[in-house]
GROMACS .gro file of C-alpha atoms in nm:
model
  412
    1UNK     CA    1  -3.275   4.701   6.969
    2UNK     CA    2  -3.077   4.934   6.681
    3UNK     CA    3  -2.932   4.660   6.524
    4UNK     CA    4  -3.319   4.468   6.477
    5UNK     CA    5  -3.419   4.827   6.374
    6UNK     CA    6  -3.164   4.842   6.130
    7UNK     CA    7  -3.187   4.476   5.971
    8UNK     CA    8  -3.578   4.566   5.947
    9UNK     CA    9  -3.483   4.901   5.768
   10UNK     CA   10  -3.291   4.707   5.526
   11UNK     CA   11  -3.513   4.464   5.418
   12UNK     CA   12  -3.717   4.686   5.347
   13UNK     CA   13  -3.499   4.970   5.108
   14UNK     CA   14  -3.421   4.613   4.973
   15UNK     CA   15  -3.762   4.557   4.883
   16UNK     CA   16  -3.774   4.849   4.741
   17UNK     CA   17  -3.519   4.787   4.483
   18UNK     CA   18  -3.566   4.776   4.140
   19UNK     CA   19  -3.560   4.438   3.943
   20UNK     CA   20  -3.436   4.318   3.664
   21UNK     CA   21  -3.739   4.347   3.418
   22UNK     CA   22  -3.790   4.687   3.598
   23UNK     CA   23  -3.510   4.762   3.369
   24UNK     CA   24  -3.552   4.647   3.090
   25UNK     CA   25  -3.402   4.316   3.081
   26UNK     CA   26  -3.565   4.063   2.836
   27UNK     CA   27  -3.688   3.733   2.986
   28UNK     CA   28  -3.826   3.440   2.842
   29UNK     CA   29  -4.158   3.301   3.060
   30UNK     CA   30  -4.423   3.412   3.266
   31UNK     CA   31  -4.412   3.559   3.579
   32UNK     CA   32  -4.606   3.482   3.871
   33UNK     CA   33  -4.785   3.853   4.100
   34UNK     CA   34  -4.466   3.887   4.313
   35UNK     CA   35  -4.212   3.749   4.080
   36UNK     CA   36  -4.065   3.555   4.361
   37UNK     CA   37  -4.057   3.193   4.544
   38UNK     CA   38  -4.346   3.321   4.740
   39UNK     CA   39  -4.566   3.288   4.458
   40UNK     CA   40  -4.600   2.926   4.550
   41UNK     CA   41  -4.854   2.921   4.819
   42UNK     CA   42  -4.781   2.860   5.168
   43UNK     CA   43  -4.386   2.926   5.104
   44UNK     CA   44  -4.266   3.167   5.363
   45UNK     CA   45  -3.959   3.357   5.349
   46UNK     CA   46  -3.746   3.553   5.631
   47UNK     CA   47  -3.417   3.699   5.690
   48UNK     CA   48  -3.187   3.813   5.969
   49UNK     CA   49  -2.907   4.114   5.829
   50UNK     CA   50  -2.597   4.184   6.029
   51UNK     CA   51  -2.413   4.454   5.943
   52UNK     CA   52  -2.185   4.682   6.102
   53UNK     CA   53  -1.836   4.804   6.156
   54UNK     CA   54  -1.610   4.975   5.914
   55UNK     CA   55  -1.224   4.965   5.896
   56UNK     CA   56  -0.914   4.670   5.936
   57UNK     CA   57  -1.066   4.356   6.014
   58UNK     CA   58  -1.003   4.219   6.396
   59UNK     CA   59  -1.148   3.872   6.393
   60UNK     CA   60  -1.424   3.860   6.617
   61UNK     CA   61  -1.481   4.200   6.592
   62UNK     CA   62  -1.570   4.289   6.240
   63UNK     CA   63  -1.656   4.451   6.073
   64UNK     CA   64  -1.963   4.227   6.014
   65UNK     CA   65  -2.122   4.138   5.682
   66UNK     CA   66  -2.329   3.826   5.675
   67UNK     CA   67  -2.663   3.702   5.798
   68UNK     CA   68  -2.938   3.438   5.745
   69UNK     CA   69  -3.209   3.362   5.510
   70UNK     CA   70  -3.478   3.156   5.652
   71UNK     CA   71  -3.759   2.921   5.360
   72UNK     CA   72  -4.009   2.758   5.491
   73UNK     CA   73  -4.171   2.519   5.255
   74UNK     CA   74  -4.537   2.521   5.424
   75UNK     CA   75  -4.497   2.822   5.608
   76UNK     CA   76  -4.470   2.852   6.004
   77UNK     CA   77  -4.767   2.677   6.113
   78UNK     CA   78  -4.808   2.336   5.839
   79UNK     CA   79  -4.576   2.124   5.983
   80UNK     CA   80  -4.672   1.850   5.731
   81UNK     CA   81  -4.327   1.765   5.535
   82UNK     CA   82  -4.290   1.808   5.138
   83UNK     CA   83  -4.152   1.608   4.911
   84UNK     CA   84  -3.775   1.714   4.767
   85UNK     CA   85  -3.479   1.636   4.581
   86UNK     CA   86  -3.111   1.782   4.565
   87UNK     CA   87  -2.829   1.808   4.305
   88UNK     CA   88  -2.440   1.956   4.354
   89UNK     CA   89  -2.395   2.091   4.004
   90UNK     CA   90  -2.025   2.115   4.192
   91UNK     CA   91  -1.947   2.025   4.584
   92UNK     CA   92  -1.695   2.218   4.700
   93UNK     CA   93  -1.987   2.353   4.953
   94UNK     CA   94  -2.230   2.254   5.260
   95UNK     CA   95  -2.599   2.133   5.228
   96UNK     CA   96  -2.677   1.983   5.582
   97UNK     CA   97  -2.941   1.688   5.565
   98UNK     CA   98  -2.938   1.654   5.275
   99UNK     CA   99  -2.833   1.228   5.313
  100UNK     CA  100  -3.238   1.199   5.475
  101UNK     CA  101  -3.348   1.405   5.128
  102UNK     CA  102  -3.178   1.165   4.930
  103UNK     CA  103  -3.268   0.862   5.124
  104UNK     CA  104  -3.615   0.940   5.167
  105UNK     CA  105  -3.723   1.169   4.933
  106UNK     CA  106  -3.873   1.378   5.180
  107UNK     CA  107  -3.798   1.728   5.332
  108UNK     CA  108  -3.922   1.781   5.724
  109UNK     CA  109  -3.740   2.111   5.811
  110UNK     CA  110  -3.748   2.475   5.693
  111UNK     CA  111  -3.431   2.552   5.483
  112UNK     CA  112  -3.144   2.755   5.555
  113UNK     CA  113  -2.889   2.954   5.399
  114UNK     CA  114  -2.622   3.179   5.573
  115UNK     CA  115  -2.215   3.234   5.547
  116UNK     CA  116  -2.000   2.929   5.555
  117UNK     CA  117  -1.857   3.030   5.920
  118UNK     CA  118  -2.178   2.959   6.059
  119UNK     CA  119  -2.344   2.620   5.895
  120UNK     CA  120  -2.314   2.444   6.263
  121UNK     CA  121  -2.456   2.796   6.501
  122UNK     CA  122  -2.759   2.808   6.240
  123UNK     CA  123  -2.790   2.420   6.195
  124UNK     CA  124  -2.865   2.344   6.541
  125UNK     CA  125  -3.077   2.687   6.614
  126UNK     CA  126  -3.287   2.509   6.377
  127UNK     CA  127  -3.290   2.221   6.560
  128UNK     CA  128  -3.384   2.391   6.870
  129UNK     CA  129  -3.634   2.610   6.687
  130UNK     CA  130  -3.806   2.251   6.553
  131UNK     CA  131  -3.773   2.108   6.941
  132UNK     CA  132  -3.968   2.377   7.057
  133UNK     CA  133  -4.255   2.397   6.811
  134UNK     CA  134  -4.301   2.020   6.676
  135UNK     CA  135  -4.389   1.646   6.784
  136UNK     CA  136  -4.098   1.430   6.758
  137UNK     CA  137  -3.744   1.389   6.898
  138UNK     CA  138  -3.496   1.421   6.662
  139UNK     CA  139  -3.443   1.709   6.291
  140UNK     CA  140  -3.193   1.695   6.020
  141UNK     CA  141  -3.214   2.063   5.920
  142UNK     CA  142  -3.147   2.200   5.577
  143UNK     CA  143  -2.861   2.434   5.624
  144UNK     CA  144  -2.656   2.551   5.345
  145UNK     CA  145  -2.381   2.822   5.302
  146UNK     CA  146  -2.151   3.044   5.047
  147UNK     CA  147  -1.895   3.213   5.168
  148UNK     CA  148  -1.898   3.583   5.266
  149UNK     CA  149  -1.488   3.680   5.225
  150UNK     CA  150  -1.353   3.917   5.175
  151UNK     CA  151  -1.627   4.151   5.266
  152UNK     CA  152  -1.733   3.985   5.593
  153UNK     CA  153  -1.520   3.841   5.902
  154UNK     CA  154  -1.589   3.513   5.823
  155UNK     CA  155  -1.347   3.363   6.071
  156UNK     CA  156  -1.530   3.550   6.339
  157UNK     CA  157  -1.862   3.366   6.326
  158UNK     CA  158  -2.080   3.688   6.425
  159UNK     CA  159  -2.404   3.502   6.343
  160UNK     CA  160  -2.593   3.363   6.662
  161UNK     CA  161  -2.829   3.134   6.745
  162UNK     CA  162  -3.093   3.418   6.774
  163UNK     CA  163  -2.995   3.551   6.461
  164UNK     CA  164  -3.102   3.245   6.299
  165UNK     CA  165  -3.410   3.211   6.511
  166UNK     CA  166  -3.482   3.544   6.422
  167UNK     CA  167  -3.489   3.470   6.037
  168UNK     CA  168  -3.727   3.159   6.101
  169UNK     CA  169  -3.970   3.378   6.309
  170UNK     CA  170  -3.966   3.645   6.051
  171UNK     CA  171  -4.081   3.421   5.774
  172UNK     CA  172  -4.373   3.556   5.591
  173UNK     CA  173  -4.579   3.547   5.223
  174UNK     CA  174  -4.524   3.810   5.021
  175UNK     CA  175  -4.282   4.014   4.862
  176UNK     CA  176  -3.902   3.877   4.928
  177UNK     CA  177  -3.605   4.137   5.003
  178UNK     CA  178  -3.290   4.081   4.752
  179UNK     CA  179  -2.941   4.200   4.742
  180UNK     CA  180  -2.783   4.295   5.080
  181UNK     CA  181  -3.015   4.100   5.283
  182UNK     CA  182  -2.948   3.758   5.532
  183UNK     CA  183  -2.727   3.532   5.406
  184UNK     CA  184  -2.695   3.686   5.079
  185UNK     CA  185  -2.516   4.026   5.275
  186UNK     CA  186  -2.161   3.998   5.191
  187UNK     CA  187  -2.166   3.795   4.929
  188UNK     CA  188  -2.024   3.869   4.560
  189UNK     CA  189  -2.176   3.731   4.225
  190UNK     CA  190  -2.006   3.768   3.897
  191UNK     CA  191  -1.754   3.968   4.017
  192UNK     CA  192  -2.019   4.228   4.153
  193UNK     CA  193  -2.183   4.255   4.471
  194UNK     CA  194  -2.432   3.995   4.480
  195UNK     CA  195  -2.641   3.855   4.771
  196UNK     CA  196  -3.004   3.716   4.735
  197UNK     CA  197  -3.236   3.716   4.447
  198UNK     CA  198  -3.578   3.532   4.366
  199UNK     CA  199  -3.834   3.482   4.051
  200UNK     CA  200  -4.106   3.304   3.878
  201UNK     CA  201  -4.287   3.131   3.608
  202UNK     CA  202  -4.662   3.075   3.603
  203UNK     CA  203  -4.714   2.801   3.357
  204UNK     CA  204  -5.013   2.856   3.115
  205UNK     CA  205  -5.318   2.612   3.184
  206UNK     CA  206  -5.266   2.388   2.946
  207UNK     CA  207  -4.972   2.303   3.095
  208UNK     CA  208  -5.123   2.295   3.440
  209UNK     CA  209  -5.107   2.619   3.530
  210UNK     CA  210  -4.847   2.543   3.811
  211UNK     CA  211  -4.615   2.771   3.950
  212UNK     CA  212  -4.232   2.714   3.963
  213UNK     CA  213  -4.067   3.006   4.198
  214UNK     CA  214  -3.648   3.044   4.300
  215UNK     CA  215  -3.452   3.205   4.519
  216UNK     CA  216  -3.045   3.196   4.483
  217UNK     CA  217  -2.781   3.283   4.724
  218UNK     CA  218  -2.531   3.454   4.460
  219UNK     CA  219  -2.137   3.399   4.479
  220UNK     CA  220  -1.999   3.252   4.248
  221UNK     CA  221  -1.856   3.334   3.873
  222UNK     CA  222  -1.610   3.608   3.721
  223UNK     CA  223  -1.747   3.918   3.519
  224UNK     CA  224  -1.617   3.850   3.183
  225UNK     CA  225  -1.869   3.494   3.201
  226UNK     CA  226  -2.130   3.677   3.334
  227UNK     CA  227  -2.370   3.672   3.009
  228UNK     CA  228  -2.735   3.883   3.042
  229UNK     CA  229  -2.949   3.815   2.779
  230UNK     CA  230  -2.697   3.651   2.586
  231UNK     CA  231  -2.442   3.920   2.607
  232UNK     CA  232  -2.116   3.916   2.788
  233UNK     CA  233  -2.221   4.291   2.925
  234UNK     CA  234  -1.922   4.314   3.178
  235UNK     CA  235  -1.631   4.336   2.858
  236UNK     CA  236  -1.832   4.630   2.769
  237UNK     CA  237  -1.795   4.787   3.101
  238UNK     CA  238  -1.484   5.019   3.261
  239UNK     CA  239  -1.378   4.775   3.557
  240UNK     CA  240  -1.095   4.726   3.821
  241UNK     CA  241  -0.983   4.462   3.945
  242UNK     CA  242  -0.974   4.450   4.323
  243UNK     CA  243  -0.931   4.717   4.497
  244UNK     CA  244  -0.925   4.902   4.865
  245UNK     CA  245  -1.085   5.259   4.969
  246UNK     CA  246  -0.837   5.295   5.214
  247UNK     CA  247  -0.465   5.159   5.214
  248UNK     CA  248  -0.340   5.030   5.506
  249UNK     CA  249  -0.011   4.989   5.697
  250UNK     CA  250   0.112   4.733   5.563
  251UNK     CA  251  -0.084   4.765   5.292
  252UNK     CA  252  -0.387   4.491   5.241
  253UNK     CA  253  -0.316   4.150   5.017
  254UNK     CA  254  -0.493   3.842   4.874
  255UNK     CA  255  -0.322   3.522   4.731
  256UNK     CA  256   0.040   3.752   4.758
  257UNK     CA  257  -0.071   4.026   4.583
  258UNK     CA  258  -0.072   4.411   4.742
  259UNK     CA  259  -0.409   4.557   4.684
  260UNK     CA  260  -0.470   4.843   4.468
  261UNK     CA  261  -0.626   5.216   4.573
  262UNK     CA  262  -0.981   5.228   4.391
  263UNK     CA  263  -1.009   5.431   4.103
  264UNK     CA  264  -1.390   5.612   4.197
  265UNK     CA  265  -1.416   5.666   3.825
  266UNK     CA  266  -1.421   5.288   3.747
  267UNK     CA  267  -1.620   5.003   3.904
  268UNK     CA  268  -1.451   4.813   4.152
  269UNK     CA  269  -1.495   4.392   4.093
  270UNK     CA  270  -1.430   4.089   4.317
  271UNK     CA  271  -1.119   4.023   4.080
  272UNK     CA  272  -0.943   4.079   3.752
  273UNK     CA  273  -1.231   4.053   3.509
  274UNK     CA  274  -1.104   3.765   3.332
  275UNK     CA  275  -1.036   3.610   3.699
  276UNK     CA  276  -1.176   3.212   3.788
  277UNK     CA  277  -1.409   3.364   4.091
  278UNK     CA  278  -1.383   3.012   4.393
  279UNK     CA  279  -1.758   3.093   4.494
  280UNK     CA  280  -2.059   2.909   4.501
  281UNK     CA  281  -2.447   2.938   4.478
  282UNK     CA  282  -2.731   2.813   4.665
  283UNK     CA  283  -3.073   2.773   4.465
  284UNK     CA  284  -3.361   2.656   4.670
  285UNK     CA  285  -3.694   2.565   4.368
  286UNK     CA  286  -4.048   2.541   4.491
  287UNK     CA  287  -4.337   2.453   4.323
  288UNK     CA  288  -4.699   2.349   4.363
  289UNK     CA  289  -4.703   2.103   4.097
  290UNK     CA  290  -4.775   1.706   4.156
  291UNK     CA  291  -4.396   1.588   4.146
  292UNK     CA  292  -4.257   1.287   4.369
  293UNK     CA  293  -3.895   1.266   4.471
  294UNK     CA  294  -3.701   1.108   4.178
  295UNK     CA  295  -3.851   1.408   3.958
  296UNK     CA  296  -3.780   1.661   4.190
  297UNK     CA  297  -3.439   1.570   4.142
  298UNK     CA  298  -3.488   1.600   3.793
  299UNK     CA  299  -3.591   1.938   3.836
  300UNK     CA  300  -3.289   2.025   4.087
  301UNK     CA  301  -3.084   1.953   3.792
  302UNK     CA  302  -3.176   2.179   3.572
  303UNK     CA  303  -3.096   2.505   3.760
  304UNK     CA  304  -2.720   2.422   3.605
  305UNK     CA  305  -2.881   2.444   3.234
  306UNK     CA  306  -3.031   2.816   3.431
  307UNK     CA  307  -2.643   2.897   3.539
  308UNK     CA  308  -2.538   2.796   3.170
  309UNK     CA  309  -2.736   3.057   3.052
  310UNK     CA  310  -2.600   3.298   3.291
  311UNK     CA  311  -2.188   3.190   3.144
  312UNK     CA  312  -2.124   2.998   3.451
  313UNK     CA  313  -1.901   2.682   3.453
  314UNK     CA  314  -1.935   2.527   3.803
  315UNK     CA  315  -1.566   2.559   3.834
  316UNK     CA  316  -1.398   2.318   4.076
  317UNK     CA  317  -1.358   2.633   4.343
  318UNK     CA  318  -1.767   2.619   4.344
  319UNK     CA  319  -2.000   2.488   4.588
  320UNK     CA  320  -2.309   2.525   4.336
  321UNK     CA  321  -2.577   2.306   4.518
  322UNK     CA  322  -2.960   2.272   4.483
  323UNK     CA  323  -3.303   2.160   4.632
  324UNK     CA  324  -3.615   2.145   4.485
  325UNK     CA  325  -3.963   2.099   4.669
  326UNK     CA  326  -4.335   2.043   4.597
  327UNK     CA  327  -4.607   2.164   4.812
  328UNK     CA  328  -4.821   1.958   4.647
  329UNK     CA  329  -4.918   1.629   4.823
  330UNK     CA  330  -4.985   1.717   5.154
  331UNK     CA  331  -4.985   1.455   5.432
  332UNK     CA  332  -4.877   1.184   5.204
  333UNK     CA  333  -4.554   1.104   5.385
  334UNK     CA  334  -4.422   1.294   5.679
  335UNK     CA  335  -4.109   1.125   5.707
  336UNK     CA  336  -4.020   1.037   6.058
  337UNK     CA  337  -4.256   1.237   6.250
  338UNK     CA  338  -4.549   1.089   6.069
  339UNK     CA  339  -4.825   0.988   6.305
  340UNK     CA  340  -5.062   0.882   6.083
  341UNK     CA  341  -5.179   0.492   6.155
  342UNK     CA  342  -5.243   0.427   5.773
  343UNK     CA  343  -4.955   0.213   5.569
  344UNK     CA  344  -5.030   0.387   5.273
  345UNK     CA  345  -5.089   0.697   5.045
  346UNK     CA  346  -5.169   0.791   4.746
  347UNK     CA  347  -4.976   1.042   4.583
  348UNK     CA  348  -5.044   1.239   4.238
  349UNK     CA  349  -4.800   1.252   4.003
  350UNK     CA  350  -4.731   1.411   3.697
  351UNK     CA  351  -4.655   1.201   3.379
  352UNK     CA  352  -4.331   1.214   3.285
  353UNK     CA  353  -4.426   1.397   2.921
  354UNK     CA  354  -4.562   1.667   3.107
  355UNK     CA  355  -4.280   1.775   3.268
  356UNK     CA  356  -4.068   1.988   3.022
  357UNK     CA  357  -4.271   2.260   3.129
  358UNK     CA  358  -4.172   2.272   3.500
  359UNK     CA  359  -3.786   2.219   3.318
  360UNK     CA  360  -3.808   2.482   3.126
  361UNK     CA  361  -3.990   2.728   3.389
  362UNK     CA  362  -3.704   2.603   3.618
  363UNK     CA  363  -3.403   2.738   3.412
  364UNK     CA  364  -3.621   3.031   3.327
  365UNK     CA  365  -3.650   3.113   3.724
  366UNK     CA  366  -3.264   3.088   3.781
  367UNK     CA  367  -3.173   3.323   3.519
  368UNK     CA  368  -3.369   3.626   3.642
  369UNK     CA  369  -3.320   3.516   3.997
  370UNK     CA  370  -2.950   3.591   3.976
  371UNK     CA  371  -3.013   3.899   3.740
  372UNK     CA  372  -3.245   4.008   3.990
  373UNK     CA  373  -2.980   3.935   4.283
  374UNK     CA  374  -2.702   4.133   4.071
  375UNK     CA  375  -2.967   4.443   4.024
  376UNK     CA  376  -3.127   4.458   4.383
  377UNK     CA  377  -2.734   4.468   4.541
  378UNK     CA  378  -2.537   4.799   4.631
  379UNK     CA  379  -2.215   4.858   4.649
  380UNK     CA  380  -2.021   4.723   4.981
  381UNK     CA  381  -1.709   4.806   5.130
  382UNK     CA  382  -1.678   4.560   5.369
  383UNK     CA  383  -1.322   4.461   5.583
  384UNK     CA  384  -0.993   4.614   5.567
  385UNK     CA  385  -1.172   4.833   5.308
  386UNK     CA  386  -1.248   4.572   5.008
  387UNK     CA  387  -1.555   4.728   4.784
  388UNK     CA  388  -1.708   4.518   4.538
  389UNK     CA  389  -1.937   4.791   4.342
  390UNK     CA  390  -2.251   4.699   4.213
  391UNK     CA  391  -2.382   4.600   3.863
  392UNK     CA  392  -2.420   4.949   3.743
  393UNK     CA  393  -2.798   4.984   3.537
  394UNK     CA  394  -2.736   5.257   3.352
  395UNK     CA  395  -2.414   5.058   3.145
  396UNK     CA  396  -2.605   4.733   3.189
  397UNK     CA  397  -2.900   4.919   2.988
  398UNK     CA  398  -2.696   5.073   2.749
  399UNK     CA  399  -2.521   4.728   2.677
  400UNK     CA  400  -2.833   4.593   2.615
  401UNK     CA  401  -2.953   4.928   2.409
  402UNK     CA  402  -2.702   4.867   2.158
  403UNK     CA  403  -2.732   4.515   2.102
  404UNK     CA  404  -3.069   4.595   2.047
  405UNK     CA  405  -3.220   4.403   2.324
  406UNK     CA  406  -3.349   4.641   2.546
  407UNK     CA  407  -3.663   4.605   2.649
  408UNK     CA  408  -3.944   4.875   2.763
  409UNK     CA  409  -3.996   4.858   3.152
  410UNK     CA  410  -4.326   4.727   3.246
  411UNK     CA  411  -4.551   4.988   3.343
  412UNK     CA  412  -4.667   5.021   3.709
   0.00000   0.00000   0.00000
C-alpha cells in the first residue's frame, strides 16, 4: 500500500517538474498542448516507480532503483493494431518482438520499457495482461530495456509481474511524468541523472497539420558530448567524476578503480567527463499522420540525426534502438488477431515528398525529449552510495546566457 502511495507521489512531483523550454532552452518546431507523446490522440502512457533502500548493495535486497514505463499506442480499450517500424541506431540492447514488426509491418501490443534485469518478468506480464483482455491465442510484446547500474540492483530483478501490470493499468492521456519515473528511475544520461523524457511537434497545416510526439528512455552518452543548443554546456561546468557519499569497508570500485568521496561543492557525473558512457536509449515516435510500414521505418531512423544533435555517437557500448507508430489507419490490418472476413484494405498514405516534415518534426522531438529527460531528473544516490547529480539549471542557463542563446521562458 506505501510503496503504490509513494510511486503515485512521484509521478506526480515529476509532473511537476520544470521542462526544458520552461527554462529557457531554444528549440526549433512547434509544440503540440502537452508537449509530450500524448499529444497524439488515443496514445496512453503509464508507469510503475520502485524505489527504496539506501546503503551497500545486497543483491536481492536493494536498494531498488528501477521500474516500468507502460505506451499504449490506441490506448486501453482500441485493441485495433497500428502500423510500425524499428531501427537499432546501435544493438548492443533488447527490443522484444520486434522480428513480427519487421516482418509484418504491424504493431499488436502496448510497448514496454523497463531495466535490462527484467525484459523476460515484464515481457510475459504483458503477455498475460493481453490473454486476459483480448481475442486471440498467442502476443509478441514490445519490451525494451537500458540498463539501471550502478544506481539500481540490477542483478536482483526487483521488478514483478504486477509491477508491470501496474504500469499498463495506469496508462492514461494527458500530461506524462519525466525524470525519476518507471523505467527511466535509475537510469543516467550524459553523464547526469537521466530517466524518462517526452515532446512534440505540431506540424503547420500546410503540411498536414499532423502531430509527431516522443518519449526516450535516457542512458546513454558522456558529458563532455552532451551538446544543448549547440553548445558543449558540460566543459563549462565544475564536475567530478564518479564518486560515493559514503566510503565503505573495503572501499567501493568500478572497472578496478577505488571510488572517490564526493566533493558537495562539485557535481557528481556517471564518469570522468571525457569518459565513453556503455549506455543506451530507447525512443518510442508516435504520430497520427497517414504513414505505412516501410516509412515508418524511415521515420525510426531519423531519431539518430535527433541524438546527433544532442553529440551522441551510438558508441559500440550502446543499445540505441527505436520504434515508430501511426495511429492513423485504423482497422486496416490487425495482424494476427484480425477477424475481419474482407481480403483487403485500403490504406492512406502519404506521398513520399511530403514527408520531410514528419523527418524533420521527428529529430526536432528527440532533442527536447532528452533535454527534457536531463531537466525533469534529480539527483540519485542509489547502491553502495553512487550519486549521479542532476543537470544543474542555474549553470545550464548561464551557459546558455553567455553564448547568447538564452531564451525568455514562456509565460504561464
Amino acid at each position: 500500500m506505501l510503496a503504490g502511495l509513494a510511486a503515485i507521489l512521484g509521478a506526480a512531483v515529476a509532473e511537476a517538474e520544470p521542462r526544458a523550454r520552461d527554462l529557457g532552452v531554444p528549440f526549433d518546431g512547434v509544440p503540440g498542448p502537452l508537449n509530450a507523446i500524448t499529444d497524439v490522440a488515443g496514445v496512453e502512457v503509464g508507469f510503475r516507480t520502485l524505489n527504496s533502500g539506501e546503503g551497500p548493495l545486497v543483491r536481492g535486497k536493494g536498494p531498488v532503483r528501477t521500474g516500468v514505463t507502460a505506451i499504449l499506442p490506441r490506448g486501453k480499450t482500441d485493441t485495433r493494431a497500428v502500423f510500425a517500424g524499428y531501427f537499432a541506431g546501435n544493438g548492443n540492447g533488447d527490443m522484444t518482438g520486434t522480428h513480427w514488426v519487421d516482418e509484418s509491418g504491424v504493431l499488436e501490443t502496448p510497448i514496454l520499457i523497463t531495466g535490462t534485469g527484467s525484459v523476460g518478468v515484464v515481457r510475459d506480464a504483458a503477455f498475460r495482461w493481453l490473454a486476459d483482455r483480448r481475442q486471440g491465442f498467442f502476443w509478441y510484446p514490445l519490451v525494451a530495456e537500458t540498463a539501471d547500474v550502478p544506481l539500481n540492483d540490477m542483478a536482483g530483478q526487483h521488478v514483478t509481474a504486477a509491477d508491470a501490470v501496474a504500469a499498463l493499468d495506469s496508462a492514461r492521456p494527458g500530461p506524462v511524468a519525466e525524470g525519476n519515473v518507471g523505467g527511466g528511475t535509475g537510469m543516467v544520461c550524459n553523464g547526469f541523472k537521466g530517466g524518462t523524457g517526452t515532446a512534440s511537434r505540431k506540424l503547420p497545416v500546410a503540411a498536414g497539420g499532423y502531430t509527431v510526439g516522443v518519449l526516450v528512455q535516457c542512458n546513454y552518452g558522456s558529458a563532455n558530448g552532451l551538446r544543448v543548443a549547440g553548445i558543449p554546456v558540460a566543459r563549462e561546468m565544475k564536475l567530478q567524476p564518479h564518486c560515493v557519499t559514503r566510503l565503505t569497508s573495503p572501499p567501493q570500485a568500478t572497472f578496478g578503480q577505488a571510488a572517490a568521496l564526493c566533493d558537495p561543492k562539485a557535481l557528481a557525473i556517471a564518469d570522468a567527463p571525457d569518459t565513453e558512457h556503455r549506455g543506451s536509449i530507447i525512443i518510442v515516435i508516435a504520430t497520427d499522420a497517414p504513414l505505412t510500414p516501410e516509412q515508418l521505418k524511415r521515420v525510426a531512423r531519423r531519431a539518430s540525426v535527433g541524438l546527433g544533435r544532442l553529440g551522441a555517437i551510438e558508441s559500440d557500448g550502446s543499445g540505441d534502438i527505436f520504434i515508430a507508430f501511426s495511429t492513423a489507419n485504423a482497422g486496416a490490418d490487425d495482424g494476427n488477431w484480425s477477424f475481419d472476413p474482407s481480403r483487403t484494405a485500403t490504406v492512406t498514405r502519404l506521398r513520399s515528398g511530403a514527408i520531410n516534415p514528419v523527418l524533420e518534426a521527428t529529430v526536432q522531438g528527440v532533442e527536447e525529449a532528452v533535454i527534457n529527460a536531463l531537466v525533469a531528473a534529480r539527483t540519485m544516490t542509489g547502491a553502495d552510495y553512487w550519486t549521479v547529480s542532476a543537470l544543474p539549471h542555474d549553470q545550464l542557463q548561464q551557459v546558455l546566457r553567455g553564448h547568447g542563446l538564452l531564451k525568455s521562458p514562456p509565460s504561464k
